[in-house]
PDB file of C-alpha atoms and ligand atoms in Angstrom:
ATOM      1  CA  MET R 274      47.482  -5.954 -14.989  1.00 78.00           C
ATOM      2  CA  LEU R 275      43.785  -4.693 -14.949  1.00 92.00           C
ATOM      3  CA  GLY R 276      43.727  -3.468 -18.436  1.00 95.00           C
ATOM      4  CA  LEU R 277      41.448  -0.097 -16.673  1.00 98.00           C
ATOM      5  CA  GLN R 278      43.641   2.326 -17.452  1.00 97.00           C
ATOM      6  CA  GLY R 279      42.134   5.180 -19.591  1.00 98.00           C
ATOM      7  CA  LYS R 280      38.499   3.444 -19.049  1.00 98.00           C
ATOM      8  CA  VAL R 281      36.197   5.622 -18.593  1.00 98.00           C
ATOM      9  CA  ALA R 282      33.136   5.160 -16.412  1.00 98.00           C
ATOM     10  CA  PHE R 283      29.551   6.478 -15.036  1.00 98.00           C
ATOM     11  CA  VAL R 284      28.535   6.067 -11.087  1.00 98.00           C
ATOM     12  CA  PHE R 285      25.247   6.414  -9.568  1.00 98.00           C
ATOM     13  CA  GLY R 286      24.846   6.346  -6.196  1.00 98.00           C
ATOM     14  CA  VAL R 287      27.969   8.282  -3.661  1.00 98.00           C
ATOM     15  CA  ALA R 288      26.266   9.926  -1.157  1.00 97.00           C
ATOM     16  CA  SER R 289      28.979  10.261   1.080  1.00 97.00           C
ATOM     17  CA  GLU R 290      32.335   9.003   2.694  1.00 97.00           C
ATOM     18  CA  ASP R 291      30.376   5.971   3.352  1.00 98.00           C
ATOM     19  CA  SER R 292      28.849   4.894  -0.265  1.00 98.00           C
ATOM     20  CA  ILE R 293      29.378   1.754  -1.399  1.00 98.00           C
ATOM     21  CA  ALA R 294      29.582   3.885  -4.457  1.00 98.00           C
ATOM     22  CA  TRP R 295      32.457   5.751  -2.996  1.00 98.00           C
ATOM     23  CA  SER R 296      34.374   3.355  -2.881  1.00 98.00           C
ATOM     24  CA  ILE R 297      33.419   2.275  -6.028  1.00 98.00           C
ATOM     25  CA  CYS R 298      35.462   5.841  -7.049  1.00 98.00           C
ATOM     26  CA  GLN R 299      37.961   5.490  -5.609  1.00 98.00           C
ATOM     27  CA  LYS R 300      39.496   1.965  -6.567  1.00 98.00           C
ATOM     28  CA  LEU R 301      38.259   2.232 -10.420  1.00 98.00           C
ATOM     29  CA  ALA R 302      40.367   6.102  -9.901  1.00 98.00           C
ATOM     30  CA  GLU R 303      43.402   3.911  -8.514  1.00 97.00           C
ATOM     31  CA  ALA R 304      43.126   1.626 -11.774  1.00 98.00           C
ATOM     32  CA  GLY R 305      43.238   4.544 -13.988  1.00 97.00           C
ATOM     33  CA  VAL R 306      39.588   5.121 -14.300  1.00 98.00           C
ATOM     34  CA  SER R 307      38.358   8.480 -15.264  1.00 98.00           C
ATOM     35  CA  LEU R 308      35.145   9.432 -13.583  1.00 98.00           C
ATOM     36  CA  TYR R 309      31.761  10.741 -13.726  1.00 98.00           C
ATOM     37  CA  LEU R 310      29.807  10.723 -10.950  1.00 98.00           C
ATOM     38  CA  GLY R 311      25.449  11.245 -10.967  1.00 98.00           C
ATOM     39  CA  TYR R 312      25.046  12.348  -7.388  1.00 97.00           C
ATOM     40  CA  GLN R 313      20.817  12.974  -6.046  1.00 97.00           C
ATOM     41  CA  LYS R 314      20.505  16.590  -5.589  1.00 96.00           C
ATOM     42  CA  ARG R 315      19.861  16.669  -1.733  1.00 96.00           C
ATOM     43  CA  PHE R 316      23.685  15.298  -1.246  1.00 96.00           C
ATOM     44  CA  MET R 317      25.263  17.820  -3.520  1.00 94.00           C
ATOM     45  CA  SER R 318      27.127  19.810  -0.632  1.00 94.00           C
ATOM     46  CA  ARG R 319      27.972  16.184   0.515  1.00 93.00           C
ATOM     47  CA  VAL R 320      29.162  14.884  -3.476  1.00 93.00           C
ATOM     48  CA  PHE R 321      30.952  18.188  -3.932  1.00 91.00           C
ATOM     49  CA  GLN R 322      32.849  17.750  -0.772  1.00 92.00           C
ATOM     50  CA  LEU R 323      34.042  14.481  -1.619  1.00 93.00           C
ATOM     51  CA  LYS R 324      35.072  15.932  -5.132  1.00 86.00           C
ATOM     52  CA  ASP R 325      38.133  17.344  -4.461  1.00 87.00           C
ATOM     53  CA  LYS R 326      39.445  14.295  -2.713  1.00 94.00           C
ATOM     54  CA  LEU R 327      39.523  12.377  -6.253  1.00 96.00           C
ATOM     55  CA  PRO R 328      41.138  13.976  -8.915  1.00 96.00           C
ATOM     56  CA  GLN R 329      39.969  11.060 -11.271  1.00 97.00           C
ATOM     57  CA  ILE R 330      36.134  12.220 -11.126  1.00 97.00           C
ATOM     58  CA  ALA R 331      35.873  14.374 -14.781  1.00 97.00           C
ATOM     59  CA  GLY R 332      32.617  15.100 -13.572  1.00 96.00           C
ATOM     60  CA  PHE R 333      29.528  15.244 -11.862  1.00 95.00           C
ATOM     61  CA  TYR R 334      25.884  16.024 -12.505  1.00 97.00           C
ATOM     62  CA  PRO R 335      22.677  15.872 -11.059  1.00 98.00           C
ATOM     63  CA  LEU R 336      20.398  12.253 -11.625  1.00 98.00           C
ATOM     64  CA  ASP R 337      17.409  11.352 -10.232  1.00 98.00           C
ATOM     65  CA  VAL R 338      16.590   7.991 -11.662  1.00 98.00           C
ATOM     66  CA  SER R 339      13.097   8.583 -10.688  1.00 98.00           C
ATOM     67  CA  SER R 340      11.915   9.711 -14.222  1.00 97.00           C
ATOM     68  CA  ASP R 341      13.036   9.662 -17.817  1.00 98.00           C
ATOM     69  CA  LYS R 342      13.034  13.403 -17.732  1.00 98.00           C
ATOM     70  CA  ASP R 343      15.740  13.561 -15.040  1.00 98.00           C
ATOM     71  CA  THR R 344      17.985  10.418 -15.806  1.00 98.00           C
ATOM     72  CA  LYS R 345      18.014  11.234 -19.556  1.00 98.00           C
ATOM     73  CA  GLY R 346      19.435  15.092 -18.287  1.00 98.00           C
ATOM     74  CA  PHE R 347      22.350  13.994 -16.699  1.00 98.00           C
ATOM     75  CA  PHE R 348      23.807  12.165 -19.750  1.00 98.00           C
ATOM     76  CA  ASP R 349      22.250  15.573 -22.238  1.00 98.00           C
ATOM     77  CA  ALA R 350      24.107  17.499 -19.687  1.00 98.00           C
ATOM     78  CA  PHE R 351      27.182  15.148 -20.175  1.00 98.00           C
ATOM     79  CA  SER R 352      27.162  14.788 -23.407  1.00 98.00           C
ATOM     80  CA  LYS R 353      27.173  18.776 -23.197  1.00 98.00           C
ATOM     81  CA  GLU R 354      30.116  19.220 -21.954  1.00 98.00           C
ATOM     82  CA  ASN R 355      32.280  16.731 -23.128  1.00 98.00           C
ATOM     83  CA  PRO R 356      31.296  16.119 -26.443  1.00 98.00           C
ATOM     84  CA  GLY R 357      32.125  12.251 -28.384  1.00 97.00           C
ATOM     85  CA  VAL R 358      32.840  10.968 -24.655  1.00 98.00           C
ATOM     86  CA  LYS R 359      31.808   7.260 -23.698  1.00 98.00           C
ATOM     87  CA  ALA R 360      32.046   5.435 -20.710  1.00 98.00           C
ATOM     88  CA  ASP R 361      33.120   1.399 -20.685  1.00 98.00           C
ATOM     89  CA  ILE R 362      31.569   1.240 -17.142  1.00 98.00           C
ATOM     90  CA  LEU R 363      28.635   1.959 -15.347  1.00 99.00           C
ATOM     91  CA  ILE R 364      28.021   1.588 -11.722  1.00 99.00           C
ATOM     92  CA  HIS R 365      24.461   1.492 -10.439  1.00 99.00           C
ATOM     93  CA  ALA R 366      24.377   1.495  -6.958  1.00 98.00           C
ATOM     94  CA  ILE R 367      20.785   3.213  -6.319  1.00 98.00           C
ATOM     95  CA  GLY R 368      18.840   1.606  -3.609  1.00 98.00           C
ATOM     96  CA  PHE R 369      15.691   3.591  -1.810  1.00 98.00           C
ATOM     97  CA  ALA R 370      11.696   2.640  -0.484  1.00 97.00           C
ATOM     98  CA  PRO R 371       9.768   5.198   1.533  1.00 97.00           C
ATOM     99  CA  LYS R 372       9.978   3.777   5.340  1.00 95.00           C
ATOM    100  CA  GLU R 373       6.367   2.350   5.700  1.00 95.00           C
ATOM    101  CA  CYS R 374       8.222  -0.290   3.296  1.00 96.00           C
ATOM    102  CA  PHE R 375      10.259  -1.149   6.312  1.00 94.00           C
ATOM    103  CA  ASP R 376       7.876  -0.670   9.339  1.00 92.00           C
ATOM    104  CA  ARG R 377       4.737  -2.219   7.761  1.00 94.00           C
ATOM    105  CA  PRO R 378       3.786  -5.063   7.072  1.00 95.00           C
ATOM    106  CA  ILE R 379       4.220  -6.554   3.484  1.00 96.00           C
ATOM    107  CA  LEU R 380       0.092  -7.693   3.606  1.00 97.00           C
ATOM    108  CA  PHE R 381      -0.652  -3.545   4.690  1.00 97.00           C
ATOM    109  CA  VAL R 382       1.969  -1.336   2.550  1.00 98.00           C
ATOM    110  CA  ASP R 383      -0.107   0.882   0.036  1.00 97.00           C
ATOM    111  CA  ASP R 384       0.722   0.789  -3.933  1.00 98.00           C
ATOM    112  CA  GLU R 385       2.227   3.728  -4.317  1.00 98.00           C
ATOM    113  CA  SER R 386       5.061   2.702  -1.270  1.00 98.00           C
ATOM    114  CA  ILE R 387       6.164  -0.461  -3.594  1.00 98.00           C
ATOM    115  CA  ASN R 388       5.928   1.126  -6.880  1.00 98.00           C
ATOM    116  CA  THR R 389       8.701   4.117  -5.616  1.00 98.00           C
ATOM    117  CA  ALA R 390      10.012   0.941  -3.854  1.00 98.00           C
ATOM    118  CA  TYR R 391      10.415  -0.572  -7.139  1.00 98.00           C
ATOM    119  CA  THR R 392      11.178   2.019  -9.661  1.00 98.00           C
ATOM    120  CA  ILE R 393      14.094   3.545  -7.757  1.00 98.00           C
ATOM    121  CA  SER R 394      15.895   0.565  -6.677  1.00 98.00           C
ATOM    122  CA  ALA R 395      14.754  -2.449  -9.630  1.00 98.00           C
ATOM    123  CA  ASN R 396      13.381  -1.049 -12.745  1.00 98.00           C
ATOM    124  CA  SER R 397      16.176   2.593 -12.883  1.00 98.00           C
ATOM    125  CA  LEU R 398      18.221  -0.151 -14.077  1.00 98.00           C
ATOM    126  CA  GLN R 399      16.850  -0.565 -16.864  1.00 98.00           C
ATOM    127  CA  ARG R 400      16.214   3.479 -17.089  1.00 98.00           C
ATOM    128  CA  CYS R 401      20.208   4.071 -16.876  1.00 98.00           C
ATOM    129  CA  MET R 402      21.049   1.221 -19.262  1.00 98.00           C
ATOM    130  CA  LYS R 403      18.010   2.624 -21.527  1.00 98.00           C
ATOM    131  CA  PHE R 404      19.503   6.653 -21.721  1.00 98.00           C
ATOM    132  CA  GLY R 405      22.856   5.842 -21.368  1.00 98.00           C
ATOM    133  CA  LEU R 406      23.609   2.760 -23.573  1.00 98.00           C
ATOM    134  CA  PRO R 407      24.500   5.677 -26.675  1.00 98.00           C
ATOM    135  CA  TYR R 408      26.372   6.491 -24.578  1.00 98.00           C
ATOM    136  CA  LEU R 409      28.453   3.274 -24.196  1.00 98.00           C
ATOM    137  CA  ASN R 410      31.862   1.462 -25.590  1.00 98.00           C
ATOM    138  CA  PRO R 411      30.980  -1.687 -27.368  1.00 95.00           C
ATOM    139  CA  GLY R 412      31.898  -4.255 -24.548  1.00 96.00           C
ATOM    140  CA  SER R 413      30.876  -1.846 -21.170  1.00 98.00           C
ATOM    141  CA  SER R 414      30.337  -3.759 -18.437  1.00 98.00           C
ATOM    142  CA  THR R 415      27.675  -2.393 -15.701  1.00 99.00           C
ATOM    143  CA  ILE R 416      27.376  -3.884 -12.169  1.00 99.00           C
ATOM    144  CA  THR R 417      24.807  -3.330  -9.603  1.00 99.00           C
ATOM    145  CA  LEU R 418      24.907  -3.710  -6.182  1.00 99.00           C
ATOM    146  CA  THR R 419      21.467  -5.787  -4.119  1.00 98.00           C
ATOM    147  CA  TYR R 420      21.324  -7.992  -1.702  1.00 98.00           C
ATOM    148  CA  ALA R 421      20.795 -12.060  -0.328  1.00 98.00           C
ATOM    149  CA  ALA R 422      16.977 -11.165   1.110  1.00 97.00           C
ATOM    150  CA  SER R 423      16.357 -11.347  -2.891  1.00 98.00           C
ATOM    151  CA  THR R 424      16.065 -15.216  -2.257  1.00 97.00           C
ATOM    152  CA  ARG R 425      15.531 -15.534   1.071  1.00 96.00           C
ATOM    153  CA  HIS R 426      13.325 -13.865   3.770  1.00 96.00           C
ATOM    154  CA  VAL R 427      15.801 -11.272   6.140  1.00 95.00           C
ATOM    155  CA  PRO R 428      12.728 -10.101   8.890  1.00 93.00           C
ATOM    156  CA  SER R 429      12.454  -6.303   7.718  1.00 88.00           C
ATOM    157  CA  TYR R 430      14.042  -5.958   4.821  1.00 95.00           C
ATOM    158  CA  GLY R 431       9.823  -5.505   3.793  1.00 94.00           C
ATOM    159  CA  ILE R 432       9.441  -5.062   0.016  1.00 97.00           C
ATOM    160  CA  MET R 433      12.991  -3.677  -1.363  1.00 97.00           C
ATOM    161  CA  SER R 434      13.576  -8.201  -0.985  1.00 98.00           C
ATOM    162  CA  MET R 435      10.569  -8.045  -3.612  1.00 98.00           C
ATOM    163  CA  ALA R 436      12.450  -4.893  -5.170  1.00 98.00           C
ATOM    164  CA  LYS R 437      16.076  -6.882  -5.137  1.00 98.00           C
ATOM    165  CA  ALA R 438      15.071  -9.632  -6.424  1.00 98.00           C
ATOM    166  CA  ALA R 439      13.069  -7.921  -9.571  1.00 98.00           C
ATOM    167  CA  LEU R 440      16.930  -5.807  -9.805  1.00 98.00           C
ATOM    168  CA  GLU R 441      18.465  -9.642 -10.305  1.00 98.00           C
ATOM    169  CA  CYS R 442      16.303 -10.699 -13.042  1.00 98.00           C
ATOM    170  CA  TRP R 443      16.485  -7.462 -14.969  1.00 98.00           C
ATOM    171  CA  THR R 444      20.446  -8.137 -14.356  1.00 98.00           C
ATOM    172  CA  ARG R 445      19.905 -10.922 -15.738  1.00 98.00           C
ATOM    173  CA  GLU R 446      17.215  -9.789 -19.030  1.00 98.00           C
ATOM    174  CA  LEU R 447      19.381  -7.297 -19.371  1.00 98.00           C
ATOM    175  CA  ALA R 448      22.637  -9.312 -19.808  1.00 98.00           C
ATOM    176  CA  CYS R 449      20.837 -11.577 -22.212  1.00 98.00           C
ATOM    177  CA  HIS R 450      19.401  -8.315 -24.293  1.00 98.00           C
ATOM    178  CA  LEU R 451      22.921  -6.667 -24.883  1.00 98.00           C
ATOM    179  CA  GLY R 452      25.064  -9.377 -24.709  1.00 98.00           C
ATOM    180  CA  PRO R 453      24.733  -9.846 -28.417  1.00 97.00           C
ATOM    181  CA  GLU R 454      26.719  -6.045 -28.921  1.00 96.00           C
ATOM    182  CA  GLY R 455      29.645  -7.502 -26.274  1.00 97.00           C
ATOM    183  CA  HIS R 456      27.556  -5.344 -23.295  1.00 98.00           C
ATOM    184  CA  ARG R 457      28.353  -6.941 -19.861  1.00 98.00           C
ATOM    185  CA  VAL R 458      25.993  -6.587 -16.533  1.00 99.00           C
ATOM    186  CA  ASN R 459      26.241  -8.130 -13.601  1.00 99.00           C
ATOM    187  CA  SER R 460      24.899  -7.542 -10.040  1.00 98.00           C
ATOM    188  CA  ILE R 461      27.369  -8.407  -6.528  1.00 99.00           C
ATOM    189  CA  SER R 462      25.132  -9.042  -3.833  1.00 98.00           C
ATOM    190  CA  SER R 463      26.509  -7.409  -1.007  1.00 98.00           C
ATOM    191  CA  GLY R 464      26.910  -8.378   2.666  1.00 98.00           C
ATOM    192  CA  PRO R 465      25.389  -5.412   5.553  1.00 98.00           C
ATOM    193  CA  ILE R 466      27.303  -2.459   5.488  1.00 98.00           C
ATOM    194  CA  ARG R 467      26.564   0.892   7.611  1.00 98.00           C
ATOM    195  CA  THR R 468      26.055   3.318   5.079  1.00 97.00           C
ATOM    196  CA  ILE R 469      23.351   5.958   4.974  1.00 96.00           C
ATOM    197  CA  ALA R 470      20.652   3.522   2.906  1.00 95.00           C
ATOM    198  CA  ALA R 471      21.165   0.141   5.562  1.00 96.00           C
ATOM    199  CA  SER R 472      20.116   3.365   8.364  1.00 93.00           C
ATOM    200  CA  GLY R 473      16.487   2.902   7.451  1.00 88.00           C
ATOM    201  CA  ILE R 474      16.393  -0.957   7.831  1.00 93.00           C
ATOM    202  CA  PRO R 475      14.839  -1.660  11.347  1.00 91.00           C
ATOM    203  CA  GLY R 476      17.524  -4.348  12.852  1.00 94.00           C
ATOM    204  CA  PHE R 477      20.329  -4.000  10.955  1.00 96.00           C
ATOM    205  CA  GLU R 478      22.786  -3.167  13.883  1.00 96.00           C
ATOM    206  CA  ASN R 479      21.602  -7.343  15.071  1.00 96.00           C
ATOM    207  CA  ILE R 480      22.148  -8.281  11.105  1.00 97.00           C
ATOM    208  CA  LEU R 481      25.361  -6.610  11.386  1.00 98.00           C
ATOM    209  CA  ASN R 482      26.412  -9.103  14.544  1.00 97.00           C
ATOM    210  CA  HIS R 483      24.752 -11.512  13.711  1.00 96.00           C
ATOM    211  CA  VAL R 484      26.943 -11.975  10.190  1.00 97.00           C
ATOM    212  CA  GLU R 485      29.807 -11.210  11.940  1.00 97.00           C
ATOM    213  CA  SER R 486      28.917 -14.123  14.059  1.00 95.00           C
ATOM    214  CA  ASN R 487      27.855 -16.904  11.872  1.00 95.00           C
ATOM    215  CA  ALA R 488      30.064 -15.816   8.228  1.00 97.00           C
ATOM    216  CA  PRO R 489      32.192 -18.384   7.687  1.00 97.00           C
ATOM    217  CA  LEU R 490      35.518 -15.455   7.796  1.00 98.00           C
ATOM    218  CA  ARG R 491      33.373 -14.274  10.850  1.00 97.00           C
ATOM    219  CA  ARG R 492      33.835 -10.410   9.780  1.00 98.00           C
ATOM    220  CA  ASN R 493      31.661  -8.059   7.748  1.00 98.00           C
ATOM    221  CA  VAL R 494      32.453  -6.758   4.287  1.00 98.00           C
ATOM    222  CA  THR R 495      33.418  -2.827   3.961  1.00 98.00           C
ATOM    223  CA  GLN R 496      33.168  -1.263   1.371  1.00 98.00           C
ATOM    224  CA  SER R 497      36.211  -2.033  -0.050  1.00 98.00           C
ATOM    225  CA  ASP R 498      35.605  -5.692  -0.458  1.00 98.00           C
ATOM    226  CA  VAL R 499      32.795  -4.777  -2.640  1.00 99.00           C
ATOM    227  CA  ALA R 500      34.392  -1.934  -4.300  1.00 98.00           C
ATOM    228  CA  GLY R 501      37.477  -4.905  -4.931  1.00 98.00           C
ATOM    229  CA  CYS R 502      35.287  -7.116  -6.474  1.00 98.00           C
ATOM    230  CA  THR R 503      33.073  -4.166  -8.903  1.00 98.00           C
ATOM    231  CA  VAL R 504      36.944  -3.308 -10.057  1.00 98.00           C
ATOM    232  CA  TRP R 505      37.391  -7.188 -11.259  1.00 98.00           C
ATOM    233  CA  LEU R 506      33.673  -7.407 -12.930  1.00 98.00           C
ATOM    234  CA  ALA R 507      34.366  -3.750 -14.205  1.00 98.00           C
ATOM    235  CA  SER R 508      37.757  -5.152 -16.055  1.00 98.00           C
ATOM    236  CA  PRO R 509      38.372  -7.225 -18.920  1.00 97.00           C
ATOM    237  CA  LEU R 510      39.977 -10.205 -17.030  1.00 97.00           C
ATOM    238  CA  SER R 511      36.149 -11.007 -16.269  1.00 98.00           C
ATOM    239  CA  SER R 512      35.060 -10.816 -19.898  1.00 98.00           C
ATOM    240  CA  GLY R 513      33.086 -13.991 -20.173  1.00 98.00           C
ATOM    241  CA  VAL R 514      30.250 -13.122 -17.156  1.00 98.00           C
ATOM    242  CA  THR R 515      27.306 -11.685 -17.840  1.00 98.00           C
ATOM    243  CA  GLY R 516      23.936 -11.716 -16.055  1.00 98.00           C
ATOM    244  CA  GLN R 517      25.127 -13.416 -12.282  1.00 98.00           C
ATOM    245  CA  CYS R 518      24.635 -12.039  -8.904  1.00 98.00           C
ATOM    246  CA  ILE R 519      28.113 -12.649  -7.150  1.00 98.00           C
ATOM    247  CA  HIS R 520      27.916 -12.796  -3.249  1.00 98.00           C
ATOM    248  CA  VAL R 521      30.531 -10.366  -1.796  1.00 99.00           C
ATOM    249  CA  ASP R 522      29.270 -11.101   2.374  1.00 98.00           C
ATOM    250  CA  SER R 523      32.228 -12.816   3.313  1.00 98.00           C
ATOM    251  CA  GLY R 524      30.972 -16.013   3.093  1.00 98.00           C
ATOM    252  CA  TYR R 525      27.329 -15.771   4.896  1.00 98.00           C
ATOM    253  CA  SER R 526      24.744 -16.537   1.907  1.00 97.00           C
ATOM    254  CA  ILE R 527      26.232 -20.178   1.896  1.00 97.00           C
ATOM    255  CA  THR R 528      25.165 -20.595   5.311  1.00 96.00           C
ATOM    256  CA  MET R 529      21.613 -22.256   6.830  1.00 94.00           C
ATOM    257  CA  VAL R 530      22.401 -23.620  10.217  1.00 92.00           C
ATOM    258  CA  PRO R 531      24.215 -21.079  12.641  1.00 88.00           C
ATOM    259  CA  PRO R 532      27.409 -22.129  14.331  1.00 88.00           C
ATOM    260  CA  SER R 533      26.016 -21.432  18.083  1.00 83.00           C
ATOM    261  CA  ILE R 534      23.995 -25.177  17.564  1.00 87.00           C
ATOM    262  CA  LEU R 535      27.765 -26.593  18.859  1.00 86.00           C
ATOM    263  CA  GLY R 536      27.877 -24.286  21.174  1.00 76.00           C
ATOM    264  CA  GLU R 537      30.735 -22.251  19.550  1.00 61.00           C
TER     265      GLU R 537
HETATM  266  P1  NAD V 807      23.542   5.134   0.071  1.00 61.60           P
HETATM  267  O1  NAD V 807      23.063   5.604   0.933  1.00 61.60           O
HETATM  268  O2  NAD V 807      25.199   5.913   0.065  1.00 61.60           O
HETATM  269  O3  NAD V 807      24.007   5.350  -1.314  1.00 61.60           O
HETATM  270  C1  NAD V 807      22.284   4.756  -1.633  1.00 61.60           C
HETATM  271  C2  NAD V 807      22.199   5.833  -3.121  1.00 61.60           C
HETATM  272  O4  NAD V 807      20.992   5.542  -3.936  1.00 61.60           O
HETATM  273  C3  NAD V 807      22.768   7.541  -2.710  1.00 61.60           C
HETATM  274  O5  NAD V 807      23.431   8.056  -3.321  1.00 61.60           O
HETATM  275  C4  NAD V 807      21.509   8.166  -3.082  1.00 61.60           C
HETATM  276  O6  NAD V 807      21.743   9.320  -3.601  1.00 61.60           O
HETATM  277  C5  NAD V 807      20.696   7.100  -4.190  1.00 61.60           C
HETATM  278  N1  NAD V 807      19.494   7.056  -4.795  1.00 61.60           N
HETATM  279  C6  NAD V 807      18.455   6.843  -3.890  1.00 61.60           C
HETATM  280  N2  NAD V 807      17.127   7.435  -4.667  1.00 61.60           N
HETATM  281  C7  NAD V 807      18.012   7.695  -6.072  1.00 61.60           C
HETATM  282  C8  NAD V 807      16.902   8.712  -6.540  1.00 61.60           C
HETATM  283  N3  NAD V 807      15.950   8.150  -7.370  1.00 61.60           N
HETATM  284  N4  NAD V 807      17.861   8.780  -8.464  1.00 61.60           N
HETATM  285  C9  NAD V 807      18.985   8.284  -7.771  1.00 61.60           C
HETATM  286  N5  NAD V 807      20.092   8.250  -6.771  1.00 61.60           N
HETATM  287  C10 NAD V 807      19.235   7.961  -5.792  1.00 61.60           C
HETATM  288  O7  NAD V 807      24.026   3.226   0.602  1.00 61.60           O
HETATM  289  P2  NAD V 807      24.620   2.180   0.292  1.00 61.60           P
HETATM  290  O8  NAD V 807      24.746   1.027   1.286  1.00 61.60           O
HETATM  291  O9  NAD V 807      25.911   2.682  -0.237  1.00 61.60           O
HETATM  292  O10 NAD V 807      23.379   1.376  -1.346  1.00 61.60           O
HETATM  293  C11 NAD V 807      24.462   2.099  -2.332  1.00 61.60           C
HETATM  294  C12 NAD V 807      23.169   0.345  -3.661  1.00 61.60           C
HETATM  295  O11 NAD V 807      23.749  -1.136  -2.539  1.00 61.60           O
HETATM  296  C13 NAD V 807      21.875   0.751  -2.938  1.00 61.60           C
HETATM  297  O12 NAD V 807      21.814  -0.442  -4.039  1.00 61.60           O
HETATM  298  C14 NAD V 807      22.327  -0.422  -1.534  1.00 61.60           C
HETATM  299  O13 NAD V 807      21.001  -1.152  -1.878  1.00 61.60           O
HETATM  300  C15 NAD V 807      22.914  -1.761  -1.823  1.00 61.60           C
HETATM  301  N6  NAD V 807      23.215  -2.482  -1.033  1.00 61.60           N
HETATM  302  C16 NAD V 807      23.490  -1.460   0.423  1.00 61.60           C
HETATM  303  C17 NAD V 807      23.596  -2.668   1.570  1.00 61.60           C
HETATM  304  C18 NAD V 807      23.929  -2.393   2.720  1.00 61.60           C
HETATM  305  O14 NAD V 807      24.264  -3.090   3.803  1.00 61.60           O
HETATM  306  N7  NAD V 807      23.927  -1.431   3.090  1.00 61.60           N
HETATM  307  C19 NAD V 807      23.710  -4.671   1.796  1.00 61.60           C
HETATM  308  C20 NAD V 807      23.155  -4.655  -0.105  1.00 61.60           C
HETATM  309  C21 NAD V 807      22.958  -4.328  -1.450  1.00 61.60           C
END
């Protein structure tokens, strides 16, 4: 039904069982996709434990998107072990900003921290696609993960708001650049979910409570909600969709005034 049986995916961004990327791995595996994971070395032991839980993981190699060398290194290691294999899906579920990007008023965050946030959280999509393109089949689908602070103010999201805006812009521009060859690039804007990355955001628990009370669905989304939309975007069912940012957020992004003004 999904048309994904026998397809191959690169999945970047598994750090723990809570990672959105791990749920994406599980759903892609259910759909018959073979998985090649790129992991950050600091999470190596956790990823190694997880790989045994999913036989569809065909390989895993270190990946650090902060440099060309270490990004290319993933694809070199992949192609060396799997000559001739190409992927149909690329999942970019990577985000990071130094602590001061969240803690300091945006006016006083230094260039180095801003550049790190942009490099890892936004520009790395271009880097992954630049080195990944020779290993992607025509008609591939790339999906990245973003957050609604890209277009609306969220207190404490700080410099990451600008990084996510840049990431969404990369999504559109790469979709236009690669579209003539049939490649698709989309982003999913996820509602807040408890993960390692989210634990660094000041006031995160309050954001979760606020969304639960005020989103149209009156609940937070789960990793599985995001993974479901990802699998759809990865599949031929979404063949006419590219350059888009799709909100998986219990509808929170369409609201402006909370229902509590009516005393609900
Ligand atoms: P997570 O901590 O599980 O995943 C973040 C991943 O980024 C980790 O696997 C980490 O290894 C990887 N990463 C960071 N720096 C890297 C580097 N230099 N090289 C390679 N990989 C690197 O958290 P998550 O919430 O699953 O985050 C996945 C994506 O979802 C991120 O882009 C995040 O901004 C986005 N997102 C998360 C939420 C949320 O509330 N959790 C909401 C919206 C969007």
